[in-house]
Coordinates of C-alpha atoms and ligand atoms in Angstrom, one line a residue:
Chain N
M7 CA 25.6 -42.7 -112.2
I8 CA 25.9 -39.0 -111.3
A9 CA 24.1 -36.6 -113.6
F10 CA 24.1 -32.9 -113.4
E11 CA 21.5 -31.4 -115.7
A12 CA 21.8 -27.7 -116.3
A13 CA 22.4 -27.2 -112.6
W14 CA 22.8 -23.6 -111.1
K15 CA 23.7 -22.6 -107.7
V16 CA 23.6 -19.0 -106.5
F17 CA 24.6 -17.8 -103.1
E18 CA 23.4 -14.8 -101.3
A19 CA 26.1 -13.1 -99.2
R20 CA 25.0 -11.4 -95.9
S21 CA 25.3 -8.1 -97.7
G22 CA 22.6 -9.3 -100.2
E23 CA 25.1 -9.6 -102.9
L24 CA 24.5 -12.6 -105.2
T25 CA 27.3 -14.9 -106.3
T26 CA 26.7 -17.5 -109.0
A27 CA 28.9 -20.3 -107.7
V28 CA 28.1 -22.7 -110.6
A29 CA 26.2 -21.9 -113.8
D30 CA 24.6 -24.3 -116.2
I31 CA 26.6 -27.4 -115.3
S32 CA 25.7 -30.4 -117.3
L33 CA 27.8 -33.5 -116.7
D34 CA 27.2 -37.2 -116.9
I35 CA 29.5 -39.5 -114.8
A36 CA 29.3 -43.1 -115.6
K37 CA 29.0 -45.9 -113.0
N38 CA 32.4 -46.7 -111.6
E39 CA 34.0 -43.9 -113.5
F40 CA 36.9 -41.8 -111.9
V41 CA 36.4 -38.1 -112.7
C42 CA 38.7 -35.4 -111.6
L43 CA 37.6 -31.8 -111.2
V44 CA 40.2 -29.0 -111.7
G45 CA 39.9 -25.3 -111.9
P46 CA 41.0 -22.0 -110.3
S47 CA 40.2 -21.4 -106.7
G48 CA 36.6 -20.2 -106.2
C49 CA 35.4 -21.7 -109.4
G50 CA 32.7 -23.8 -107.7
K51 CA 34.4 -27.2 -107.3
S52 CA 33.3 -27.6 -103.7
T53 CA 29.9 -26.4 -104.5
L54 CA 29.5 -29.0 -107.3
L55 CA 30.6 -31.7 -104.8
R56 CA 28.1 -30.4 -102.2
L57 CA 25.3 -30.6 -104.9
A58 CA 26.2 -34.2 -105.6
A59 CA 26.3 -34.9 -101.9
G60 CA 22.9 -33.5 -101.4
L61 CA 24.2 -30.9 -98.9
L62 CA 23.0 -28.2 -101.3
L63 CA 20.1 -28.2 -103.7
P64 CA 20.5 -26.6 -107.1
D65 CA 18.5 -23.4 -107.7
R66 CA 17.8 -24.5 -111.2
G67 CA 18.4 -27.7 -113.1
S68 CA 18.8 -31.0 -111.3
V69 CA 21.3 -33.5 -109.8
S70 CA 20.6 -37.1 -109.7
I71 CA 22.4 -40.3 -108.7
G72 CA 21.5 -43.6 -110.2
G73 CA 18.5 -41.9 -111.8
E74 CA 17.1 -40.6 -108.6
R75 CA 16.9 -36.9 -107.9
V76 CA 19.3 -36.0 -105.0
R77 CA 17.2 -34.2 -102.4
E78 CA 19.2 -35.0 -99.3
P79 CA 22.4 -36.8 -98.4
R80 CA 22.3 -40.4 -99.5
S81 CA 23.6 -43.4 -97.5
D82 CA 25.4 -44.8 -100.6
T83 CA 27.5 -41.6 -100.8
G84 CA 30.8 -41.0 -99.0
I85 CA 32.4 -37.6 -98.8
V86 CA 35.9 -36.4 -97.9
F87 CA 35.8 -32.7 -97.0
Q88 CA 38.4 -30.1 -97.9
S89 CA 39.4 -29.9 -94.2
P90 CA 39.7 -33.1 -92.1
T91 CA 36.5 -32.2 -90.1
L92 CA 37.1 -34.8 -87.4
L93 CA 35.1 -34.8 -84.1
P94 CA 37.7 -33.5 -81.5
W95 CA 36.1 -35.6 -78.7
A96 CA 36.2 -38.9 -80.5
T97 CA 39.2 -41.2 -81.0
I98 CA 40.4 -41.8 -84.6
L99 CA 38.7 -45.1 -84.6
D100 CA 35.4 -43.7 -83.4
N101 CA 35.7 -40.9 -86.0
V102 CA 36.1 -43.5 -88.8
L103 CA 33.2 -45.4 -87.4
F104 CA 31.0 -42.4 -87.0
P105 CA 29.0 -42.7 -90.2
A106 CA 28.4 -46.4 -89.6
K107 CA 27.2 -45.6 -86.1
M108 CA 24.9 -42.8 -87.2
M109 CA 23.4 -45.0 -89.9
G110 CA 23.0 -47.8 -87.5
V111 CA 25.2 -50.3 -89.3
A112 CA 28.0 -50.6 -86.8
S113 CA 29.1 -54.2 -86.3
P114 CA 32.2 -56.2 -85.5
E115 CA 32.9 -56.5 -89.2
I116 CA 32.7 -52.7 -89.6
Q117 CA 35.2 -52.4 -86.7
E118 CA 37.6 -54.7 -88.5
R119 CA 37.1 -52.8 -91.7
A120 CA 37.8 -49.5 -90.0
K121 CA 41.1 -50.9 -88.6
A122 CA 42.0 -52.3 -92.0
L123 CA 41.3 -49.0 -93.7
L124 CA 43.4 -47.2 -91.1
K125 CA 46.3 -49.6 -91.7
L126 CA 45.9 -49.0 -95.4
V127 CA 46.5 -45.3 -95.1
G128 CA 49.4 -45.8 -92.5
L129 CA 47.6 -44.9 -89.4
E130 CA 47.9 -48.4 -87.8
G131 CA 48.3 -48.2 -84.0
L132 CA 46.9 -44.7 -83.8
E133 CA 43.3 -45.8 -83.4
R134 CA 43.0 -44.7 -79.8
R135 CA 44.5 -41.3 -80.4
F136 CA 42.5 -38.1 -80.5
P137 CA 42.5 -35.9 -83.6
R138 CA 44.6 -33.1 -82.1
E139 CA 47.3 -35.7 -81.4
L140 CA 47.7 -36.2 -85.2
S141 CA 49.3 -34.1 -87.8
G142 CA 47.1 -32.4 -90.4
G143 CA 48.0 -34.9 -93.0
M144 CA 47.2 -37.8 -90.7
Q145 CA 43.8 -36.2 -89.8
Q146 CA 43.0 -35.9 -93.5
R147 CA 43.8 -39.6 -94.0
A148 CA 41.5 -40.5 -91.2
G149 CA 38.8 -38.4 -93.0
I150 CA 39.4 -40.6 -96.1
C151 CA 38.9 -43.8 -94.1
R152 CA 35.7 -42.4 -92.7
A153 CA 34.3 -41.7 -96.1
L154 CA 35.1 -45.3 -97.1
I155 CA 33.8 -47.0 -94.0
H156 CA 30.4 -48.0 -95.3
N157 CA 31.8 -48.9 -98.8
P158 CA 29.7 -46.3 -100.6
A159 CA 29.0 -46.7 -104.3
V160 CA 29.7 -42.9 -104.8
L161 CA 32.8 -41.3 -103.4
L162 CA 33.1 -37.5 -103.4
M163 CA 36.5 -36.2 -102.5
D164 CA 37.4 -32.5 -102.0
E165 CA 41.1 -32.1 -102.3
P166 CA 41.7 -35.1 -100.1
F167 CA 45.5 -35.0 -100.6
G168 CA 45.8 -31.2 -100.3
A169 CA 47.3 -31.3 -96.8
L170 CA 49.8 -34.1 -97.5
D171 CA 53.4 -34.1 -98.4
A172 CA 54.5 -35.2 -101.9
L173 CA 55.6 -38.6 -100.8
T174 CA 52.4 -39.6 -98.9
R175 CA 50.5 -38.1 -101.7
E176 CA 51.9 -40.5 -104.3
E177 CA 51.5 -43.4 -101.9
L178 CA 47.8 -42.6 -101.3
T179 CA 47.2 -42.0 -105.0
I180 CA 48.3 -45.5 -105.7
E181 CA 46.3 -46.8 -102.7
L182 CA 43.2 -45.0 -103.8
L183 CA 43.4 -46.5 -107.3
R184 CA 43.8 -49.9 -105.7
I185 CA 40.7 -49.4 -103.5
W186 CA 38.8 -48.2 -106.5
T187 CA 39.9 -51.3 -108.6
T188 CA 39.1 -53.9 -105.9
Q189 CA 35.9 -52.1 -104.7
P190 CA 34.6 -50.3 -107.8
K191 CA 32.9 -47.0 -107.1
T192 CA 32.0 -43.8 -108.9
I193 CA 34.5 -41.2 -107.8
L194 CA 34.3 -37.4 -108.2
F195 CA 37.7 -36.0 -107.1
V196 CA 38.5 -32.4 -106.7
T197 CA 42.2 -31.4 -106.9
H198 CA 44.5 -28.4 -107.5
S199 CA 47.2 -30.6 -108.9
I200 CA 47.0 -31.1 -112.7
P201 CA 49.3 -34.1 -112.8
E202 CA 47.4 -35.7 -110.0
A203 CA 44.1 -35.2 -111.9
V204 CA 45.6 -36.8 -115.0
M205 CA 47.2 -39.6 -113.1
L206 CA 43.9 -40.6 -111.5
A207 CA 41.2 -39.8 -113.9
D208 CA 39.3 -41.4 -116.7
R209 CA 38.1 -38.0 -117.5
V210 CA 39.3 -34.6 -116.3
V211 CA 36.6 -31.9 -116.0
V212 CA 38.3 -28.4 -116.3
M213 CA 36.2 -25.6 -114.8
S214 CA 36.5 -21.8 -115.4
A215 CA 35.5 -19.2 -112.8
H216 CA 33.1 -16.3 -112.6
P217 CA 30.7 -18.0 -112.9
G218 CA 31.8 -21.6 -112.4
R219 CA 31.3 -23.4 -115.7
V220 CA 32.6 -26.6 -117.3
A221 CA 35.3 -25.3 -119.8
E222 CA 36.2 -28.7 -121.2
V223 CA 35.9 -32.4 -120.4
L224 CA 39.2 -34.2 -121.3
R225 CA 39.5 -38.0 -121.7
V226 CA 42.8 -39.5 -120.4
D227 CA 43.8 -42.4 -122.6
L228 CA 46.4 -43.9 -120.2
P229 CA 46.2 -47.7 -119.6
R230 CA 45.2 -49.1 -116.2
P231 CA 46.5 -50.0 -113.7
R232 CA 48.2 -46.6 -113.6
S233 CA 51.7 -46.0 -112.1
F234 CA 53.9 -42.9 -111.8
Q235 CA 56.2 -44.2 -114.6
M236 CA 53.4 -43.1 -116.9
E237 CA 54.3 -39.5 -116.1
S238 CA 56.7 -39.6 -119.0
A239 CA 54.2 -41.0 -121.4
D240 CA 53.2 -38.7 -124.4
E241 CA 49.5 -39.0 -123.5
F242 CA 50.3 -37.8 -120.0
H243 CA 52.0 -34.6 -121.3
R244 CA 49.3 -34.0 -123.9
C245 CA 46.6 -34.1 -121.1
T246 CA 48.5 -31.9 -118.6
Q247 CA 49.4 -29.4 -121.3
R248 CA 45.8 -29.2 -122.4
V249 CA 44.6 -28.7 -118.9
R250 CA 47.2 -26.0 -118.2
Q251 CA 46.2 -24.2 -121.5
L252 CA 42.6 -24.2 -120.4
I253 CA 43.2 -22.9 -117.0
F254 CA 46.0 -20.3 -117.7
G255 CA 45.4 -19.6 -121.4
D256 CA 48.5 -19.4 -123.6
R257 CA 50.7 -17.8 -120.9
T258 CA 52.5 -20.9 -119.7
L259 CA 53.0 -22.2 -123.1
Q260 CA 54.9 -19.1 -124.1
A261 CA 57.0 -19.2 -121.0
A262 CA 58.0 -22.8 -121.6
Chain Z
M10 CA 48.3 -15.0 -42.5
A11 CA 51.4 -14.1 -40.5
A12 CA 51.3 -10.6 -41.8
W13 CA 47.6 -10.4 -40.8
E14 CA 48.3 -11.7 -37.3
I15 CA 51.3 -9.3 -36.8
A16 CA 49.4 -6.4 -38.2
C17 CA 46.5 -7.0 -35.8
R18 CA 48.8 -7.2 -32.8
Q19 CA 51.1 -4.3 -33.7
L20 CA 48.4 -1.9 -34.7
K21 CA 46.2 -3.0 -31.9
V22 CA 43.2 -3.4 -34.2
P23 CA 40.2 -3.8 -31.9
G24 CA 38.9 -7.5 -32.1
Y25 CA 35.4 -6.3 -32.9
L26 CA 36.6 -4.7 -36.2
V27 CA 39.1 -7.2 -37.5
P28 CA 40.0 -10.2 -35.3
A29 CA 43.4 -11.7 -35.5
P30 CA 43.7 -15.2 -37.1
S31 CA 44.5 -16.7 -33.7
A32 CA 41.3 -15.3 -32.3
I33 CA 39.3 -16.7 -35.3
W34 CA 41.0 -20.0 -34.9
A35 CA 40.2 -20.1 -31.2
D36 CA 36.6 -19.4 -32.1
V37 CA 36.4 -22.1 -34.7
T38 CA 37.7 -24.8 -32.4
Q39 CA 35.3 -23.7 -29.6
K40 CA 32.2 -23.6 -31.8
Y41 CA 33.3 -26.4 -34.1
G42 CA 29.9 -28.3 -34.0
L43 CA 27.9 -25.1 -34.5
I44 CA 29.9 -24.0 -37.6
A45 CA 29.9 -27.5 -39.1
G46 CA 26.1 -27.6 -38.8
H47 CA 25.7 -24.3 -40.5
T48 CA 28.2 -25.4 -43.2
V49 CA 26.1 -28.5 -44.0
A50 CA 22.9 -26.4 -44.3
T51 CA 24.7 -23.9 -46.7
M52 CA 26.2 -26.7 -48.7
R53 CA 22.7 -28.3 -49.1
T54 CA 21.3 -25.0 -50.5
V55 CA 24.3 -24.4 -52.8
L56 CA 24.2 -27.9 -54.2
L57 CA 20.4 -28.0 -54.7
G58 CA 20.5 -24.6 -56.3
F59 CA 23.4 -25.6 -58.5
A60 CA 21.6 -28.9 -59.5
A61 CA 18.5 -26.9 -60.3
S62 CA 20.6 -24.6 -62.5
I63 CA 21.9 -27.5 -64.5
I64 CA 18.6 -29.3 -64.8
I65 CA 16.8 -26.2 -66.0
S66 CA 19.6 -24.5 -68.0
L67 CA 20.3 -27.4 -70.3
P68 CA 16.8 -27.9 -71.8
L69 CA 16.3 -24.1 -71.8
A70 CA 19.5 -23.6 -73.9
V71 CA 18.4 -26.3 -76.3
V72 CA 15.0 -24.7 -76.8
I73 CA 16.7 -21.3 -77.3
V74 CA 19.1 -22.7 -79.9
S75 CA 16.6 -24.9 -81.8
T76 CA 13.7 -22.4 -82.0
P77 CA 15.0 -18.9 -82.8
L78 CA 11.4 -17.6 -82.6
L79 CA 11.0 -18.8 -79.0
A80 CA 14.4 -17.5 -78.2
N81 CA 13.2 -14.0 -78.9
T82 CA 10.6 -14.3 -76.2
I83 CA 12.7 -16.3 -73.7
Y84 CA 15.7 -14.0 -73.7
P85 CA 13.9 -10.9 -72.5
L86 CA 12.3 -13.0 -69.7
L87 CA 15.7 -14.3 -68.7
V88 CA 17.2 -10.8 -68.6
L89 CA 14.2 -9.7 -66.5
T90 CA 15.0 -12.4 -63.9
Q91 CA 18.5 -11.1 -63.8
S92 CA 17.7 -7.4 -63.4
I93 CA 15.5 -7.9 -60.3
P94 CA 17.6 -7.6 -57.2
K95 CA 17.6 -11.0 -55.5
V96 CA 17.6 -9.5 -52.0
A97 CA 14.3 -7.7 -52.8
L98 CA 12.9 -10.9 -54.3
A99 CA 13.7 -13.1 -51.4
P100 CA 11.0 -11.9 -49.0
V101 CA 8.4 -12.2 -51.8
L102 CA 9.5 -15.7 -52.5
V103 CA 9.1 -16.6 -48.8
V104 CA 5.5 -15.4 -48.9
L105 CA 5.0 -17.4 -52.1
L106 CA 6.8 -20.6 -51.2
G107 CA 6.7 -20.7 -47.4
T108 CA 9.5 -20.4 -44.8
N109 CA 11.2 -23.6 -45.8
E110 CA 14.3 -24.4 -47.9
M111 CA 12.5 -23.8 -51.1
P112 CA 12.9 -20.0 -51.5
R113 CA 16.6 -20.3 -50.7
V114 CA 17.1 -22.9 -53.4
V115 CA 15.1 -20.8 -55.8
I116 CA 17.2 -17.6 -55.1
T117 CA 20.4 -19.7 -55.5
F118 CA 19.1 -20.9 -58.8
L119 CA 18.1 -17.5 -60.0
V120 CA 21.6 -16.1 -59.2
A121 CA 23.5 -19.0 -60.7
F122 CA 21.7 -20.2 -63.8
F123 CA 22.0 -17.3 -66.2
P124 CA 25.6 -17.5 -67.2
L125 CA 25.1 -21.3 -67.6
V126 CA 22.2 -20.9 -70.1
L127 CA 24.3 -18.3 -72.0
A128 CA 27.4 -20.6 -72.1
I129 CA 25.5 -23.7 -73.2
A130 CA 23.5 -21.8 -75.9
T131 CA 26.8 -20.3 -77.1
G132 CA 28.4 -23.7 -77.3
L133 CA 25.4 -25.3 -79.1
N134 CA 25.3 -22.6 -81.6
G135 CA 29.0 -22.4 -82.2
V136 CA 29.4 -25.7 -83.9
P137 CA 31.4 -25.2 -87.1
A138 CA 29.3 -25.6 -90.3
E139 CA 31.5 -28.5 -91.4
L140 CA 30.6 -30.6 -88.4
I141 CA 26.9 -29.9 -89.0
E142 CA 27.5 -31.0 -92.7
L143 CA 29.2 -34.1 -91.5
G144 CA 26.1 -34.9 -89.4
R145 CA 23.9 -34.4 -92.4
V146 CA 26.0 -36.6 -94.6
C147 CA 25.7 -39.3 -92.0
R148 CA 22.0 -38.7 -92.1
A149 CA 21.7 -37.6 -88.5
G150 CA 18.2 -36.4 -87.4
R151 CA 17.8 -33.3 -85.3
W152 CA 18.0 -35.3 -82.1
Q153 CA 21.2 -37.2 -83.2
E154 CA 22.7 -33.9 -84.3
L155 CA 22.0 -32.5 -80.8
V156 CA 23.3 -35.5 -78.9
R157 CA 26.2 -36.6 -81.1
I158 CA 27.5 -33.3 -82.4
R159 CA 26.2 -30.1 -80.7
L160 CA 26.3 -31.3 -77.1
P161 CA 29.8 -32.8 -77.2
Y162 CA 31.0 -29.7 -79.0
A163 CA 29.5 -27.5 -76.3
I164 CA 31.3 -29.4 -73.4
P165 CA 34.1 -26.9 -73.0
F166 CA 31.5 -24.0 -73.1
I167 CA 29.3 -25.9 -70.6
F168 CA 32.2 -26.2 -68.2
S169 CA 33.1 -22.6 -68.2
G170 CA 29.4 -21.9 -67.5
L171 CA 29.4 -24.5 -64.7
K172 CA 32.5 -22.8 -63.1
A173 CA 30.6 -19.4 -63.1
A174 CA 27.4 -21.1 -61.8
I175 CA 29.0 -22.9 -58.9
T176 CA 30.7 -19.7 -57.7
L177 CA 27.4 -17.8 -58.0
S178 CA 25.6 -20.6 -56.3
V179 CA 27.6 -19.9 -53.1
V180 CA 26.8 -16.2 -53.4
G181 CA 23.1 -16.9 -54.0
A182 CA 22.8 -19.2 -51.0
V183 CA 24.3 -16.6 -48.7
V184 CA 22.1 -13.9 -50.1
A185 CA 19.1 -16.1 -49.4
E186 CA 20.2 -16.9 -45.9
F187 CA 20.7 -13.3 -45.1
V188 CA 17.0 -12.7 -45.8
N189 CA 15.3 -15.8 -44.7
A190 CA 16.9 -18.7 -42.7
D191 CA 17.3 -20.3 -39.3
R192 CA 20.5 -22.1 -40.4
G193 CA 23.4 -21.7 -42.7
L194 CA 26.6 -19.7 -42.8
G195 CA 24.9 -16.5 -44.1
Y196 CA 22.4 -16.8 -41.1
L197 CA 25.4 -17.3 -38.8
I198 CA 27.1 -14.2 -40.2
V199 CA 24.0 -12.0 -39.6
T200 CA 23.3 -13.3 -36.1
S201 CA 26.9 -13.3 -34.9
T202 CA 27.6 -9.7 -36.0
A203 CA 24.3 -8.7 -34.4
F204 CA 25.8 -10.0 -31.1
F205 CA 29.3 -8.6 -31.8
Q206 CA 30.7 -12.1 -32.1
V207 CA 32.9 -10.8 -34.9
A208 CA 35.4 -13.8 -34.8
T209 CA 32.5 -16.1 -35.5
A210 CA 31.4 -14.1 -38.5
W211 CA 35.0 -14.1 -39.8
A212 CA 35.2 -17.8 -39.3
A213 CA 31.9 -18.2 -41.3
L214 CA 33.3 -16.0 -44.0
I215 CA 36.5 -18.1 -44.3
V216 CA 34.5 -21.3 -44.4
L217 CA 32.4 -19.8 -47.2
S218 CA 35.4 -18.9 -49.3
I219 CA 36.8 -22.4 -48.8
I220 CA 33.5 -23.9 -49.9
G221 CA 33.7 -21.7 -53.0
I222 CA 37.2 -22.7 -53.9
V223 CA 36.7 -26.4 -53.2
L224 CA 33.4 -26.7 -55.2
F225 CA 35.1 -24.8 -58.1
Q226 CA 38.0 -27.2 -58.0
V227 CA 35.6 -30.2 -58.1
V228 CA 34.1 -28.8 -61.3
V229 CA 37.6 -28.4 -62.7
I230 CA 38.6 -31.9 -61.7
V231 CA 35.4 -33.4 -63.2
E232 CA 36.2 -31.7 -66.5
R233 CA 39.8 -32.9 -66.4
V234 CA 38.9 -36.6 -65.6
F235 CA 35.9 -37.0 -67.9
F236 CA 36.5 -34.7 -70.7
P237 CA 40.3 -34.4 -71.1
W238 CA 40.0 -33.5 -74.8
A239 CA 37.9 -30.5 -74.0
L240 CA 40.8 -28.8 -72.2
S241 CA 43.4 -28.8 -74.9
S242 CA 40.9 -28.2 -77.8
S243 CA 39.8 -25.0 -76.1
S244 CA 43.2 -23.7 -75.3
Ligands
LIG304 N1 27.9 -20.8 -98.3 C1 28.3 -19.9 -99.2 N2 27.8 -18.6 -99.1 C2 28.1 -17.6 -100.0 N3 29.0 -17.9 -101.0 C3 29.6 -19.0 -101.1 C4 29.2 -20.1 -100.2 N4 29.9 -21.2 -100.6 C5 30.7 -20.8 -101.6 N5 30.4 -19.6 -102.0 C6 31.0 -18.8 -103.2 O1 30.9 -19.7 -104.3 C7 32.0 -19.6 -105.1 C8 32.5 -21.0 -105.3 O2 33.0 -21.6 -104.1 P1 33.6 -23.0 -103.9 O3 33.8 -23.2 -102.5 O4 32.7 -24.0 -104.6 O5 34.9 -22.9 -104.7 P2 36.1 -23.9 -104.9 O6 36.2 -24.1 -106.4 O7 35.9 -25.1 -104.1 O8 37.4 -23.1 -104.4 P3 38.7 -23.6 -103.7 O9 39.5 -24.3 -104.8 O10 39.3 -22.5 -103.2 O11 38.2 -24.6 -102.7 C9 33.0 -18.7 -104.4 O12 32.9 -17.5 -105.0 C10 32.5 -18.6 -103.0 O13 32.7 -17.3 -102.5
LIG305 MG1 36.8 -25.9 -102.5

């Protein structure tokens, strides 16, 4: 569904200095697959997501969705940004409806869908509030609803649970998995949390920094539907250990 | 007020220099109709000039923001209009536009519009990159980006520009009336001081400052009523 073929992205800083954000990324994500992206800060995870979203174009190589080259943002793609990025002048409901309005598909059914999504993430009754009247975690949840409003086939999520407390995080993890099961979509999910990545993903893509490359792609053989009881499974430990090893080298293993 | 009154009486300040409040008040009640007439004339000029500032500044700022190349030619022209002394420009404008209200409105506009253009352009340009990205993800065109993202984002900036512009509009109208008018509070100040009716001049001055304060407050209230989110997001 999403295919990176030897994609490179180089940024030029204002000083003229060049940064290779991602180098030679080749990655094939199957239709309705759930892929998590982990790696140290600055390794190019957000850049990879922006390439898939069509917000950036690769300097070399290509990115395509459903066999079509991505040249601009597509209407079948939803994205959750690393920060909530809500419009301060619009109510929570209007923020969630924003993509639908902009794409000209707003309808009473979409309104109902927005309310249902807000209820799903625990924001029921806050539809008329303004973003500044919500906590950071609540804003982030509204941002997730916004990405889901037009039921996109591809969902790109940049640390969507980063600003949430551990409890809400677990709740939303289960909720996201449920949405994904009932409304199948291809998900590319960036996270800093190794257990979260393993819990969610079919495959975990581990990246290394300077420049950002794919270090290894790890298949998670845990059954679905997933639950947090699986955190004690052997497969879960094998996967998290392997990811840690790839990111930190052998340091953590010796300390343990 | 009381201190002013007492100071005038105790120090025996001559009425033709600084009249006591009681003297000014007596003057206002006596010439009520006259002052009201001039007030209406000045208000007209202020509001027309202010309206012209808004109508012209908004598209101008949009052009400056959307075409950087054009901005490089527009900015020097704008600065030029600001560096010409308006008092010197007024008689020229009268020759150009005739001895009607037009030159006064133009002067008012010239004095008031500059900070407004700057404020709007700053707001339109200051939109965080993430919000622009959001617009692109939602497949917004340039026009939609302007109307649905840039303009709303610029609202707090626009209002700080409007507050400066309304205050300057009063200044501009009075400057214009000094040079060329047969009505208005500026004209009243010039004529009454020429005839040593100092209390009348002071009355006009006080009415002018009241106009300034009231109009400023109107802008503040409009912002508070229609754009309540703009206040807390900017503070
Ligand atoms: N617009 C840009 N201009 C210049 N350099 C950039 C830009 N965006 C990203 N970079 C650089 O590219 C590299 C990768 O950035 P990216 O945001 O993709 O990292 P990340 O993996 O998402 O990090 P984090 O986990 O901290 O969010 C960094 O070195 C960053 O400095
Ligand atoms: Mg990032």
